[in-house]
Coordinates of C-alpha atoms in Angstrom, one line a residue:
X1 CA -6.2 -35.3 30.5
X2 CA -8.6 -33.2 32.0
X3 CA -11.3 -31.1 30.8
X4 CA -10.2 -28.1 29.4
X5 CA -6.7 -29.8 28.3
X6 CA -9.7 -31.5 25.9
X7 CA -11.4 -28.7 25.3
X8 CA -7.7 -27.0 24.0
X9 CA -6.9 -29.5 22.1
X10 CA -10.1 -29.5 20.2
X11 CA -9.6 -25.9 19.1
X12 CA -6.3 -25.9 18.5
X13 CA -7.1 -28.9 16.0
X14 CA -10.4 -26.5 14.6
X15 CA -12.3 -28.4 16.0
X16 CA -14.6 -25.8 17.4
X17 CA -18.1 -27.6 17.0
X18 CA -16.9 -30.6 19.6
X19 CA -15.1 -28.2 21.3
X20 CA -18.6 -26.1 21.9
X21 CA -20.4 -29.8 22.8
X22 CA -17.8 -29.7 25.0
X23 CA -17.8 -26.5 27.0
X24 CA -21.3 -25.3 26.7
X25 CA -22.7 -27.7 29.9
X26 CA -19.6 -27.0 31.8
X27 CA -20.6 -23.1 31.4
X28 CA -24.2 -23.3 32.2
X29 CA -23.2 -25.4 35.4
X30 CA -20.6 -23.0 36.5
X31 CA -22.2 -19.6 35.5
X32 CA -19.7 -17.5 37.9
X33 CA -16.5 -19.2 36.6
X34 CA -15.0 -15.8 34.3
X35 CA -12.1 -18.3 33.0
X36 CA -14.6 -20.7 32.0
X37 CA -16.6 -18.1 30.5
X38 CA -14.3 -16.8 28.8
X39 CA -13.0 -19.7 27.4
X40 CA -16.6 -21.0 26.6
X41 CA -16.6 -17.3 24.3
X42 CA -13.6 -18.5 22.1
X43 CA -14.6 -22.0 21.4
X44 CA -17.4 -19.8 19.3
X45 CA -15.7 -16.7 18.9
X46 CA -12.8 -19.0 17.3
X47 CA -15.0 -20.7 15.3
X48 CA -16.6 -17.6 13.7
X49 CA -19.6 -17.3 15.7
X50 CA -19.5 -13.7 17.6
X51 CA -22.9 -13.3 18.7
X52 CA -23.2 -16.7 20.2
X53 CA -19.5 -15.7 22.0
X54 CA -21.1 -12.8 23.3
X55 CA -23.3 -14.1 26.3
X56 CA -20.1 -16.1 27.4
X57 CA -17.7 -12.9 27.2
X58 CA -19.8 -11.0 28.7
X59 CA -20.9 -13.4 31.9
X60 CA -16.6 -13.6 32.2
X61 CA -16.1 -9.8 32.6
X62 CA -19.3 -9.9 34.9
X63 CA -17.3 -12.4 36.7
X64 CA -14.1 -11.0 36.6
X65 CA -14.2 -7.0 35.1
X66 CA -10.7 -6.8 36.3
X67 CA -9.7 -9.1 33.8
X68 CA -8.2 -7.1 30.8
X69 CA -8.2 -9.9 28.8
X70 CA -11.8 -11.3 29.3
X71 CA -12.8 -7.1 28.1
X72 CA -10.9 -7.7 25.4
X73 CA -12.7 -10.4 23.9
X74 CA -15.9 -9.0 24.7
X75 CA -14.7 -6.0 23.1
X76 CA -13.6 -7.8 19.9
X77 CA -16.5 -9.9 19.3
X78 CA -18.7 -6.6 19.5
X79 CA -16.6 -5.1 17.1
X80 CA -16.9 -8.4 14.6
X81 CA -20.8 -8.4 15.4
X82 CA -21.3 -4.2 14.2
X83 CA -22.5 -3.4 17.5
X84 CA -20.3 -0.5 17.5
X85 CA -21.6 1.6 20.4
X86 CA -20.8 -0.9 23.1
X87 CA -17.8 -1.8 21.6
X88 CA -16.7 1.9 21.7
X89 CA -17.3 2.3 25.1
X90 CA -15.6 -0.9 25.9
X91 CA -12.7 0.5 23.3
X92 CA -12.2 3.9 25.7
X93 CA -12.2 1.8 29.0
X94 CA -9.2 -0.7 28.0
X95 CA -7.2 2.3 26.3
X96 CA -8.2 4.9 29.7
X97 CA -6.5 1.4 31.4
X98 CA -3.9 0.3 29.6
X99 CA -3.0 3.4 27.5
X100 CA 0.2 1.2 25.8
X101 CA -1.6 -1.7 24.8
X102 CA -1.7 -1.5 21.2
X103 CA -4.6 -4.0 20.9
X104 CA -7.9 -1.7 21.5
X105 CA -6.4 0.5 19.2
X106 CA -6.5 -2.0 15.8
X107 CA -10.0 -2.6 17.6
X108 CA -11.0 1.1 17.5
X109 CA -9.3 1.1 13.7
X110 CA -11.5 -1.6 12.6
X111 CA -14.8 0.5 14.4
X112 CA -13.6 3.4 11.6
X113 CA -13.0 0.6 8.8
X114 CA -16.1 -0.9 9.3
X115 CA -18.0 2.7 8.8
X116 CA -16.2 3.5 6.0
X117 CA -13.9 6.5 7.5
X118 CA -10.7 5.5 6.8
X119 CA -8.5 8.2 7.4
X120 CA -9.5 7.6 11.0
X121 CA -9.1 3.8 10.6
X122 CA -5.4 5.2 9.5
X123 CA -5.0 7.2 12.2
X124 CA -6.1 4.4 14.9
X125 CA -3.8 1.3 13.2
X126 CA -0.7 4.1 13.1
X127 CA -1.2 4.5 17.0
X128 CA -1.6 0.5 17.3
X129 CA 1.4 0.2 15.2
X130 CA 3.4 2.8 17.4
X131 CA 2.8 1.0 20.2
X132 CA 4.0 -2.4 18.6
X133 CA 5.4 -2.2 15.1
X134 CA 5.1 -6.5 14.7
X135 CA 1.3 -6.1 15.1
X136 CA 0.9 -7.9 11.5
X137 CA -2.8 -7.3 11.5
X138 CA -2.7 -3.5 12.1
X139 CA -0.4 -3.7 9.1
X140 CA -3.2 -5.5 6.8
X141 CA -5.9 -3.2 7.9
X142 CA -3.8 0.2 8.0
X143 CA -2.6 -1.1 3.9
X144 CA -6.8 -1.8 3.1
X145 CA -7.6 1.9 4.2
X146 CA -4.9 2.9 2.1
X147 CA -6.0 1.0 -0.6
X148 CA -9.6 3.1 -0.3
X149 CA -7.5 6.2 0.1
X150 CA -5.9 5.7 -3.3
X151 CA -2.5 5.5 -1.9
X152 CA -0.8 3.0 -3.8
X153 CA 2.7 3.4 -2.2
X154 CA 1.9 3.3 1.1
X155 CA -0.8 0.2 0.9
X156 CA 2.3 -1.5 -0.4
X157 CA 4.4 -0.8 2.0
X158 CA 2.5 -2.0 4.7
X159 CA 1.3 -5.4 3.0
X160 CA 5.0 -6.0 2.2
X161 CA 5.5 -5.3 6.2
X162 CA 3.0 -7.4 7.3
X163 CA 3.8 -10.2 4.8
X164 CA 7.2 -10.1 6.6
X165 CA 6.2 -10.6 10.1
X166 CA 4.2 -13.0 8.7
X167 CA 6.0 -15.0 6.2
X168 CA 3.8 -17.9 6.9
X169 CA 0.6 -16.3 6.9
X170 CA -1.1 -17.2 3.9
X171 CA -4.4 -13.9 3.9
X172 CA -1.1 -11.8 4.2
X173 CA 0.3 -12.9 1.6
X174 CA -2.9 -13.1 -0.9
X175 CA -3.9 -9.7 0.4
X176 CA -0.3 -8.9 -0.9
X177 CA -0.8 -10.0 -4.0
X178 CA -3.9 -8.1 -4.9
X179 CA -2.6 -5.0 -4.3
X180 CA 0.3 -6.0 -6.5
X181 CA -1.9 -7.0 -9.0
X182 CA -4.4 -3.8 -9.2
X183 CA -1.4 -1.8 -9.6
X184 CA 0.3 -4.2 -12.3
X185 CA 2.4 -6.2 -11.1
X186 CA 2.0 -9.4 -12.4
X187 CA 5.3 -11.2 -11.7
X188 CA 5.5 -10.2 -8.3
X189 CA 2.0 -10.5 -7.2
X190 CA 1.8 -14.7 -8.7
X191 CA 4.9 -15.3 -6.8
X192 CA 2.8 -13.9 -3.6
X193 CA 0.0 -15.6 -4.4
X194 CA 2.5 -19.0 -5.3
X195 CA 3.6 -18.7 -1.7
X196 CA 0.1 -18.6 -0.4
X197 CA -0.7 -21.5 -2.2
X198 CA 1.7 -23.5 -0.8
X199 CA 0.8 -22.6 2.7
X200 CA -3.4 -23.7 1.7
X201 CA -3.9 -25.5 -1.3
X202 CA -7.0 -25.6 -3.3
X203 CA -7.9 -21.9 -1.6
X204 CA -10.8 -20.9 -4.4
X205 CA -10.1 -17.1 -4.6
X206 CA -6.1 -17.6 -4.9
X207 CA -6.6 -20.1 -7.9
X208 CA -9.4 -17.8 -9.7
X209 CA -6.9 -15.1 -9.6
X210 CA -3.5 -17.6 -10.9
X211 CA -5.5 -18.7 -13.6
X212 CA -6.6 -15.3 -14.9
X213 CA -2.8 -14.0 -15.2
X214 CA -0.6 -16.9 -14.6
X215 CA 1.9 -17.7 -18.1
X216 CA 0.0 -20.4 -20.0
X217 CA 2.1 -23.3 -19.6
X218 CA 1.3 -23.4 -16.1
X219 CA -2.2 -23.0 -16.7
X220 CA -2.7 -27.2 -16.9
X221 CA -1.4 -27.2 -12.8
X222 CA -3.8 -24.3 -12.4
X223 CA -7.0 -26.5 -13.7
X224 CA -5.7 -29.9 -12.3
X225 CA -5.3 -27.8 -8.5
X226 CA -9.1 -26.5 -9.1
X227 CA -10.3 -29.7 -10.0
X228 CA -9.0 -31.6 -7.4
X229 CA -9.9 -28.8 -4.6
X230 CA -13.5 -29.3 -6.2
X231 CA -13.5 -33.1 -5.7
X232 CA -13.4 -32.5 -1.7
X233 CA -17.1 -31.1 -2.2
X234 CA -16.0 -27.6 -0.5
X235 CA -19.3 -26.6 1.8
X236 CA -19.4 -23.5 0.6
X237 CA -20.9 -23.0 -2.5
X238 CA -19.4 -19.7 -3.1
X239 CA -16.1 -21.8 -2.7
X240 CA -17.0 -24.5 -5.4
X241 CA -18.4 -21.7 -7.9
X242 CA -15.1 -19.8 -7.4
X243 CA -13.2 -23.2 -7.9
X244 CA -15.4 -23.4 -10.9
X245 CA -14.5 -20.3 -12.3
X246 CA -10.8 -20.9 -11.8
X247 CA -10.9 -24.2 -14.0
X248 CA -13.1 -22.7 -16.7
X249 CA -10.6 -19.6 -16.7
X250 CA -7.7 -21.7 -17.1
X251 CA -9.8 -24.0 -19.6
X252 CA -10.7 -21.0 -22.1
X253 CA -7.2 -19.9 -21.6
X254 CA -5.8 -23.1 -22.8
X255 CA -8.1 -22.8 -25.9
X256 CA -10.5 -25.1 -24.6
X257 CA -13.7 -22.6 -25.0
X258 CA -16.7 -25.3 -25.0
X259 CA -15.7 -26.6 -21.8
X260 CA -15.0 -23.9 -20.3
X261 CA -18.4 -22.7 -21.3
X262 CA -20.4 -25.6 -20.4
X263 CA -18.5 -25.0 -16.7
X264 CA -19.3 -21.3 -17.0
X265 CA -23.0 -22.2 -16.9
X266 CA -22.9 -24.9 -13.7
X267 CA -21.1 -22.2 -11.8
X268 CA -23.8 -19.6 -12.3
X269 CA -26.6 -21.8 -12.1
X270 CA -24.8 -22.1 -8.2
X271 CA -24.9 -18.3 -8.0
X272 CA -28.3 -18.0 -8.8
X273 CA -29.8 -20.4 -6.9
X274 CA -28.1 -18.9 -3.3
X275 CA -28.4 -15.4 -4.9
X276 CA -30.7 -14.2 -6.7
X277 CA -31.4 -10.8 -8.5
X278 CA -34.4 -8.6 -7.4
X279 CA -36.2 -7.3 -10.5
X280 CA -38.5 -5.4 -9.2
X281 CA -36.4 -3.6 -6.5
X282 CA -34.7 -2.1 -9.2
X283 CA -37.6 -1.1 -11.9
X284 CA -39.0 0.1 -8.8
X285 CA -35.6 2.5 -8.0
X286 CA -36.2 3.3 -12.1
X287 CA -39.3 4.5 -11.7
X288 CA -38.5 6.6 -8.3
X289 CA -35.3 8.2 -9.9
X290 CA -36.5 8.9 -13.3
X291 CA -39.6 10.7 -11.4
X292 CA -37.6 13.1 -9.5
X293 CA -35.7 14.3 -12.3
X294 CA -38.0 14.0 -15.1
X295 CA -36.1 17.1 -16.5
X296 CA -33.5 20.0 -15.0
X297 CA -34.9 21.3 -12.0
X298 CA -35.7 25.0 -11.6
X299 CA -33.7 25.4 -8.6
X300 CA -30.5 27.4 -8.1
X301 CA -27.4 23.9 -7.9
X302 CA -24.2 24.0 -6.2
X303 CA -21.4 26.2 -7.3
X304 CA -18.7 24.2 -9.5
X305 CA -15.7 23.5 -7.8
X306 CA -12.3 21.7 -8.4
X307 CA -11.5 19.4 -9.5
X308 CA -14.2 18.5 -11.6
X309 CA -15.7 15.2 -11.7
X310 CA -16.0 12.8 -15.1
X311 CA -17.9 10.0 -14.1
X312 CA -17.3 7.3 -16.8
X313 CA -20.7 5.1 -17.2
X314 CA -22.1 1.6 -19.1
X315 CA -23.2 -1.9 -18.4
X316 CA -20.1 -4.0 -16.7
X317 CA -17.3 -4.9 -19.1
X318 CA -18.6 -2.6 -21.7
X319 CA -14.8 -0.8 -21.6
X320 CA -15.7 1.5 -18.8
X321 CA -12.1 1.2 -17.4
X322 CA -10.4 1.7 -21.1
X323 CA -12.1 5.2 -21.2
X324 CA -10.9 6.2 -17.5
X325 CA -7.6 5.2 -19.0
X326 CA -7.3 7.2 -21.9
X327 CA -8.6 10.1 -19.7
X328 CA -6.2 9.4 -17.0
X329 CA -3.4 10.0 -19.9
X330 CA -4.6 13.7 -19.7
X331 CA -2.7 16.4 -18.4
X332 CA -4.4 17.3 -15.0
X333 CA -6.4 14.2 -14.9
X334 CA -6.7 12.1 -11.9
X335 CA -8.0 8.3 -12.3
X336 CA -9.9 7.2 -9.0
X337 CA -11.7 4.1 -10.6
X338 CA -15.0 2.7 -9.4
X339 CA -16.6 5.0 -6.2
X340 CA -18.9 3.8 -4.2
X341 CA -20.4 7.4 -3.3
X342 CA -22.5 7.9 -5.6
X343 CA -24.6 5.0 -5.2
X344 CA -24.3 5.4 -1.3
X345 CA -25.2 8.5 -1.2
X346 CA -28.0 8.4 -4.0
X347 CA -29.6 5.1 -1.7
X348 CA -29.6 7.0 1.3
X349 CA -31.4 10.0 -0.7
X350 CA -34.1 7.8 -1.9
X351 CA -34.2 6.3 1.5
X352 CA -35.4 9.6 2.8
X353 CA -37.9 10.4 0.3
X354 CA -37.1 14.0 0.4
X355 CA -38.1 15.8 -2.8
X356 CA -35.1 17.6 -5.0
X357 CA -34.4 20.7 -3.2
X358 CA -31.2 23.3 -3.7
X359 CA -30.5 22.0 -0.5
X360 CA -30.4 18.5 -1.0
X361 CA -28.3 19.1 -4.1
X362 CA -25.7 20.7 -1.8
X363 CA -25.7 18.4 0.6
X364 CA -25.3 15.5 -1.3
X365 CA -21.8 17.3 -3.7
X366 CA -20.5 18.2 -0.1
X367 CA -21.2 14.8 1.1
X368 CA -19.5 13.0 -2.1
X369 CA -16.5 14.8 -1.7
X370 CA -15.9 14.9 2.0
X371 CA -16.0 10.8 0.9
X372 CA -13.5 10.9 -1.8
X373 CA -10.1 9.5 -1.7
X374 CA -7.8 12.6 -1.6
X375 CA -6.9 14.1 -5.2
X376 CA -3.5 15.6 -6.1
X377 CA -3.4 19.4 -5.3
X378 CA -3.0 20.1 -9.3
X379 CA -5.7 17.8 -10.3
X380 CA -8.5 20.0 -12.5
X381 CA -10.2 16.6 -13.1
X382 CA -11.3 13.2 -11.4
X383 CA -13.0 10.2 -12.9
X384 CA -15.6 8.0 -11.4
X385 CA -15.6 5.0 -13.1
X386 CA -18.4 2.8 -11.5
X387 CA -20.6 1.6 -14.2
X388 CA -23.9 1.7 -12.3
X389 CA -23.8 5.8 -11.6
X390 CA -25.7 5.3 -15.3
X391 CA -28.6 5.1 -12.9
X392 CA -27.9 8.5 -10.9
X393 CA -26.8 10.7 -13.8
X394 CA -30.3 13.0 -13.6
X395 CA -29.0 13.4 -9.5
X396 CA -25.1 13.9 -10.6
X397 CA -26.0 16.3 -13.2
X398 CA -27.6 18.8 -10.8
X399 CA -25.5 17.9 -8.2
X400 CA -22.5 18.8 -10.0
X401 CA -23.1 21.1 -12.7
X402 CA -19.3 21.2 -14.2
X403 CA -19.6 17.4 -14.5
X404 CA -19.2 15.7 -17.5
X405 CA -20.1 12.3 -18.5
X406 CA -19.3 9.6 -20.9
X407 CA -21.5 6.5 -21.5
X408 CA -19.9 3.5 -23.1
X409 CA -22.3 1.7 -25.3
X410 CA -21.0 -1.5 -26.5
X411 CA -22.6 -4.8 -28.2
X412 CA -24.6 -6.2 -25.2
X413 CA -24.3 -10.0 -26.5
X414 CA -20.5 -8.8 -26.2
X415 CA -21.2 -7.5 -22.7
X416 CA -22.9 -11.1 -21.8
X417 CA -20.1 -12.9 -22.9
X418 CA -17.7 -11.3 -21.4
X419 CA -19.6 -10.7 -18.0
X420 CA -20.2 -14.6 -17.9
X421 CA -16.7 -15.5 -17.8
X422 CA -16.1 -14.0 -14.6
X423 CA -17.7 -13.7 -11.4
X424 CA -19.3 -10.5 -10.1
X425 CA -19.9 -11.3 -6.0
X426 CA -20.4 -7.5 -5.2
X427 CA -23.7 -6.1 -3.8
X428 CA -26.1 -4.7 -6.9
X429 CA -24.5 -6.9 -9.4
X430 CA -26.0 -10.4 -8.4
X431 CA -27.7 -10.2 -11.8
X432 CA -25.1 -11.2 -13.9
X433 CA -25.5 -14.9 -12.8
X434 CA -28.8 -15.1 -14.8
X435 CA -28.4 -14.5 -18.7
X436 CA -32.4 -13.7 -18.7
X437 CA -31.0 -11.2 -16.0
X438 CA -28.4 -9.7 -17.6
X439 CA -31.1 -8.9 -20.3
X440 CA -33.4 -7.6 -18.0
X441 CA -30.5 -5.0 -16.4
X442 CA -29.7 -4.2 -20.4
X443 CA -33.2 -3.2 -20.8
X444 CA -32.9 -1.3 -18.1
X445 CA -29.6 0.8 -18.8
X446 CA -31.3 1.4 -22.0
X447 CA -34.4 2.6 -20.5
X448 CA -32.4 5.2 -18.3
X449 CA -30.0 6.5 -21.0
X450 CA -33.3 6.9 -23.4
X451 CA -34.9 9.3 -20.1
X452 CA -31.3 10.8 -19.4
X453 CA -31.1 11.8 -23.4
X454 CA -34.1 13.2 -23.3
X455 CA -33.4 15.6 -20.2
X456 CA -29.6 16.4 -20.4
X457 CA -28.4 14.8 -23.9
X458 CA -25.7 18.0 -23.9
X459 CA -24.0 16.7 -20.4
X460 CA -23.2 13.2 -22.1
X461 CA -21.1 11.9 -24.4
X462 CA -21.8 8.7 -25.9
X463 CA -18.8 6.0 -26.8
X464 CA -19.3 3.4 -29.0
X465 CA -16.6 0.9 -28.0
X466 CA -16.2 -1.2 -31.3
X467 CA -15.7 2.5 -32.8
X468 CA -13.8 3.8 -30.1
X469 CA -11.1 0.2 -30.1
X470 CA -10.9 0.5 -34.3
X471 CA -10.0 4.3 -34.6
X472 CA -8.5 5.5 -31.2
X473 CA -7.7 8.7 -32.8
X474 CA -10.8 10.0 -34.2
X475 CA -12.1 8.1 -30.2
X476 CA -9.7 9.7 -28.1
X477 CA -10.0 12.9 -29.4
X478 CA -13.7 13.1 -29.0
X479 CA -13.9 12.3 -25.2
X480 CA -11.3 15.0 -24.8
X481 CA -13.1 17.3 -26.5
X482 CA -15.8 16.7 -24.7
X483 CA -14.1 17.1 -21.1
X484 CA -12.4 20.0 -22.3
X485 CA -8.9 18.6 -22.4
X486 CA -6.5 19.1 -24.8
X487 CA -5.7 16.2 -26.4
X488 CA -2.3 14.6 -26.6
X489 CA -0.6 11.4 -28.6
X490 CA -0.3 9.8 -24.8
X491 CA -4.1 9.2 -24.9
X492 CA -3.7 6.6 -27.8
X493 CA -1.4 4.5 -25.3
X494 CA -3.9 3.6 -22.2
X495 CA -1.9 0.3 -21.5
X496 CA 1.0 3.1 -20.4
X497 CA -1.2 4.1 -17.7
X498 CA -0.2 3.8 -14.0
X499 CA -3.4 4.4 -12.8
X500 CA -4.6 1.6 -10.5
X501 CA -7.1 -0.6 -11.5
X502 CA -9.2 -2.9 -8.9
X503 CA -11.9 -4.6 -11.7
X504 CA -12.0 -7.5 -13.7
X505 CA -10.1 -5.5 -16.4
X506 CA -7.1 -5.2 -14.4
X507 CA -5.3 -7.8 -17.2
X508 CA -6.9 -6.5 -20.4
X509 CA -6.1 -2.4 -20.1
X510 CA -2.2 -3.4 -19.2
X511 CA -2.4 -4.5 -23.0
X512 CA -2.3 -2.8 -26.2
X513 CA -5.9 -1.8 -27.5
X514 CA -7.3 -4.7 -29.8
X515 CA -9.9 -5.4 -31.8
X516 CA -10.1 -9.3 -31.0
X517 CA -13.2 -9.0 -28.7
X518 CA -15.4 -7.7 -31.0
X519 CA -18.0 -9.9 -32.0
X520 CA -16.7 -12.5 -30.0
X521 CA -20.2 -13.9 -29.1
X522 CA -20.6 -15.4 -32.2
X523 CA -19.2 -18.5 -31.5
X524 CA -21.2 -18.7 -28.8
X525 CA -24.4 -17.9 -30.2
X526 CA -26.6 -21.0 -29.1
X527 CA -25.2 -20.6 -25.6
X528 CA -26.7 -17.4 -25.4
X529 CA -29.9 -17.5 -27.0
X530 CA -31.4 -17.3 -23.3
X531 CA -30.2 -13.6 -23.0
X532 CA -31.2 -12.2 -26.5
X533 CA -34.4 -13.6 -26.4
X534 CA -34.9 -11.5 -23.4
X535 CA -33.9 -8.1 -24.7
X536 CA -36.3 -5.7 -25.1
X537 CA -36.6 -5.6 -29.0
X538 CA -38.0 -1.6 -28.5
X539 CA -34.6 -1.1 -27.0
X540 CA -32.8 -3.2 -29.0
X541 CA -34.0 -3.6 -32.7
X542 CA -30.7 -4.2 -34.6
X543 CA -30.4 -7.4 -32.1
X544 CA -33.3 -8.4 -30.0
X545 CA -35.2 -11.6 -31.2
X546 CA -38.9 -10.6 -31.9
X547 CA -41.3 -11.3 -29.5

C-alpha cells in the first residue's frame, strides 16, 4: 500500500491527527504538487482545522488554479474560517465558471448565514437547491434561516426533506427534531431524535433533550445511556456537563431530586471553571447605559409605526415566555419570542460611544426592524421576549415611543432553582453557572428596574408571577390593559397557543398554568444558601440574608 492509499485510509477511519503526521512532510517536500496540496488541506480541513487547511489549499490552486475542485476547498475553508471577503471573491469566480454547480451557491448561502441576513442565505440555498434538489445540506441551512425568519412551515418542510435524503444522517435528523420540538411536537420530534440516537449513541445534546420530554418510564434508559456515555471520559467538557445535565434531568424526573441536585452542582462547577462570567463588564455596561438615559431625553423620537413592539422582560425562567403567551392569545398579536436585535444593536451603539441623538434614535428603530423576522400584514402588535432587553429599556423606550413593556418579577430563589436545572450555553448568560453569580445578575436586574422606575415607571408594567399563575383573570386582564388590547377568555388558556417557542420553557407553557413551582426552593434551601447570601439585602429585603 502506498502512501496516500495510507493517508486515505487514515481519514476515512477519523483518523485525521496520523493522517496530518502523515502528509505534512510529504507536502513541505513536494511544495508544487496541487493534488498533494490539496489533499494535505483535508486531512485538516476534515478534521476541523480550517485555518491550518488554508496554506495547503491555497499552495494547490497556486499549483493548479484550473482545478475547480482544489478552489473549492479553498473556498470552503475561508467560508468556515469568517474570512468572508476572499471567500466572496473566490464564491463569484467558481459560479462566473461553472454557473450550474450548485455547490458555491450553499457556500455563498452560508457567507449570508454567517452575517445574519437570512433572507439572502434563503435566496442563495434556493438557487443551490435548483440546481440539485438532493443537496441535503442546502436543505438544513435553507430550514435554519427559516427558523430565524419565523417560518415554521417551511423550516419543516425542508428538515423533513433533508432528513429524507439523509435517512442515515444523524445532525439531520436531531436538527429535525428541534424544530419539531419548538413548535410542539413532542411525539414526533423523540421519534427523530430516537433515530438519531441509534445512528450515535451517548451524543450529549440528543440525551439532554430525550430526558427533558421523553414519557417517564423510559426515563431509567435515558439515565443509564448518559451515564454510560459519561464513563468514556468525553474530551469535551461541554460534552460531559451536557451528559451531566441529561442524567440529573432524568434523575429529578424520576423523583430522585437530591441526586439530581448534587449532579446539578458538578456540572456547573465544569461550566464555570472553562467559562466564567465577567462582573465587571457588565456593572461597567450598567453604569454606561443608565448614564445616557438618566431620564427622557429632550429630543424630538421616531414616529410610531406598526406594528407596535411589546417587549416582554425579567431574569431567565422568571415566566417571561408565559406572558408572550397569553399576549400571543390576543387578537392582532404576533409572538416572535427571544430577538437578538435589541441587544445587537444596543452593543454596537455603546460600541460607538455616540451620545443620544434624534438621529441615533432613528437609526437604531429602522435598524431593528429592517432585522426582524417578517410579521403578518394584520399584525398591530409584536412581542420581544428576550429577558435581557431589561437592560436596554431607557434606549427601547425612546427608540420606540408606542412600545410597551412588561417586567416579570418573580421569587429569585425561584428563578435560581429553576435556572440551575438547566444549562444556559448562550453568549451573556454564562452567569448562571455560579449561584454567587446568579445573585450578582439579580442585583443587577434590580438595580436597572429601580433607574428605569424612576425615569419611565408609566411605559412598564410590572407582573408578579406567583400573582399572575394563582389568579390569571385578574393577571391576564391587566397586561391587556396595559397593551391596549381587549381582553378575551382565550388569554386564560396560553398552553392553546401555537406560537413557537425556542427556550427552555418549550415543555412547561404546552401545559396548563400551575401553581406547583411556587416556592419550590424550599426544599432546597441549604443547596442554595450560596446565592441568597449574595443578594443585595438593599434590593432584596424580604429575602436577602443580612450582611
Amino acid at each position: 500500500m502506498d502512501i496516500v492509499q495510507k493517508i486515505n485510509k487514515l481519514m476515512a477511519a477519523g483518523d485525521y491527527a496520523a493522517a496530518q503526521k502523515r502528509i505534512r512532510p510529504l507536502a513541505k517536500k513536494e511544495p508544487r504538487n496541487a493534488g498533494l496540496q490539496n489533499m494535505a488541506g483535508l486531512t485538516f480541513a476534515k478534521g476541523g482545522q480550517h485555518k491550518a487547511a488554508l496554506q495547503y489549499f491555497v499552495a494547490a490552486v497556486k499549483a493548479a488554479p484550473e482545478q475547480t475542485d482544489f478552489r473549492y476547498n479553498l473556498t470552503l475553508s475561508l467560508v468556515l474560517c469568517g474570512e468572508d471577503a476572499k471567500a466572496a471573491g473566490q464564491i463569484d469566480r467558481l459560479i462566473s465558471a461553472a454557473p450550474d454547480d450548485p455547490r458555491p451557491w450553499h457556500m455563498r448561502a452560508m457567507l449570508y448565514q454567517n452575517a445574519g441576513t437570512h433572507k439572502e442565505a434563503v435566496k442563495a440555498a434556493t438557487e443551490a437547491i435548483s440546481r440539485d434538489p438532493q443537496m441535503a445540506d442546502a436543505l438544513n441551512l435553507r430550514a435554519v434561516a427559516y427558523t430565524f425568519l419565523r417560518d415554521d412551515a417551511a423550516a419543516l418542510a425542508d428538515f423533513q426533506a433533508a432528513a429524507e435524503r439523509r435517512p442515515d444522517d444523524s445532525k439531520t435528523l436531531r436538527q429535525l427534531g428541534k424544530q419539531l420540538s419548538q413548535m410542539g411536537l413532542q411525539e414526533r420530534a423523540l421519534e427523530a431524535w430516537g433515530r438519531a440516537l441509534r445512528l450515535t449513541p451517548g451524543h450529549p445534546n440528543t440525551l439532554a433533550r430525550v430526558a427533558e420530554v421523553c414519557p417517564p418510564d423510559t426515563l431509567p434508559q435515558v439515565r443509564e445511556a448518559a451515564e454510560k456515555a459519561l464513563t468514556a471520559r468525553p474530551a469535551d467538557p461541554a460534552d460531559r456537563a451536557q451528559l451531566m445535565l441529561a442524567a440529573a434531568t432524568a434523575m429529578h424526573r424520576s423523583g430522585k431530586a437530591s441526586q439530581a441536585m448534587e449532579l446539578l452542582h458538578r456540572l456547573h462547577a465544569l461550566d464555570a471553571r472553562h467559562n466564567p462570567w465577567d462582573r465587571r463588564a457588565a456593572r461597567k455596561e450598567f453604569e454606561r447605559m443608565t448614564s445616557l438615559f438618566p431620564a427622557a431625553p429632550d429630543i424630538s423620537r421616531p414616529a410610531a409605526q406598526t406594528p407596535s413592539p411589546v417587549f416582554v422582560t425579567g431574569l431567565p425562567r422568571s415566566g417571561t415566555t408565559l406572558v408572550e403567551m397569553i399576549l400571543s392569545r390576543a387578537q392582532g398579536v404576533v409572538a416572535r419570542g427571544e430577538l437578538p436585535m435589541a441587544a445587537a444593536r444596543a452593543q454596537a451603539f455603546l460600541a460607538t460611544g455616540r451620545p443620544v441623538t434624534a438621529e441615533a434614535l432613528a437609526d437604531f428603530a429602522k435598524g431593528f426592524r429592517a432585522d426582524m423576522p417578517p410579521v403578518p400584514a394584520d399584525a398591530a402588535f409584536f412581542t420581544d421576549k428576550m429577558p435581557a432587553n431589561f437592560r436596554y429599556i431607557g434606549l427601547l423606550a425612546d427608540a420606540f415611543p408606542d412600545a410597551r413593556f412588561v417586567c416579570v418579577e418573580r421569587d429569585p430563589r425561584d428563578v435560581a432553582l429553576s435556572m440551575w436545572r438547566r444549562r444556559f450555553v448562550t453568549e451573556g448568560m454564562n452567569f448562571a453557572s455560579s449561584l454567587p453569580d446568579i445573585a450578582d445578575y439579580a442585583n443587577l436586574f434590580a438595580l436597572y428596574m429601580r433607574h428605569w422606575q424612576a425615569t419611565c415607571a408609566d411605559r412598564i408594567l410590572t407582573v408578579r408571577y406567583e400573582d399572575l399563575v394563582s389568579d390569571m383573570d385578574s393577571g391576564t386582564r391587566a397586561i391587556a390593559e396595559h397593551c391596549g388590547l381587549t381582553w378575551t377568555g382565550d388569554m386564560l388558556h396560553p398552553e392553546e397557543s401555537d406560537a413557537r417557542v425556542e427556550t427552555a420553557s418549550k415543555d412547561q407553557v404546552r401545559a396548563r398554568v400551575h401553581t406547583r413551582s411556587v416556592g419550590g426552593w424550599q426544599q432546597f434551601a441549604s443547596d442554595f444558601r450560596e446565592f441568597t447570601d449574595n443578594l443585595d439585602p438593599d434590593l432584596w429585603p424580604e429575602i436577602a440574608t443580612p450582611g
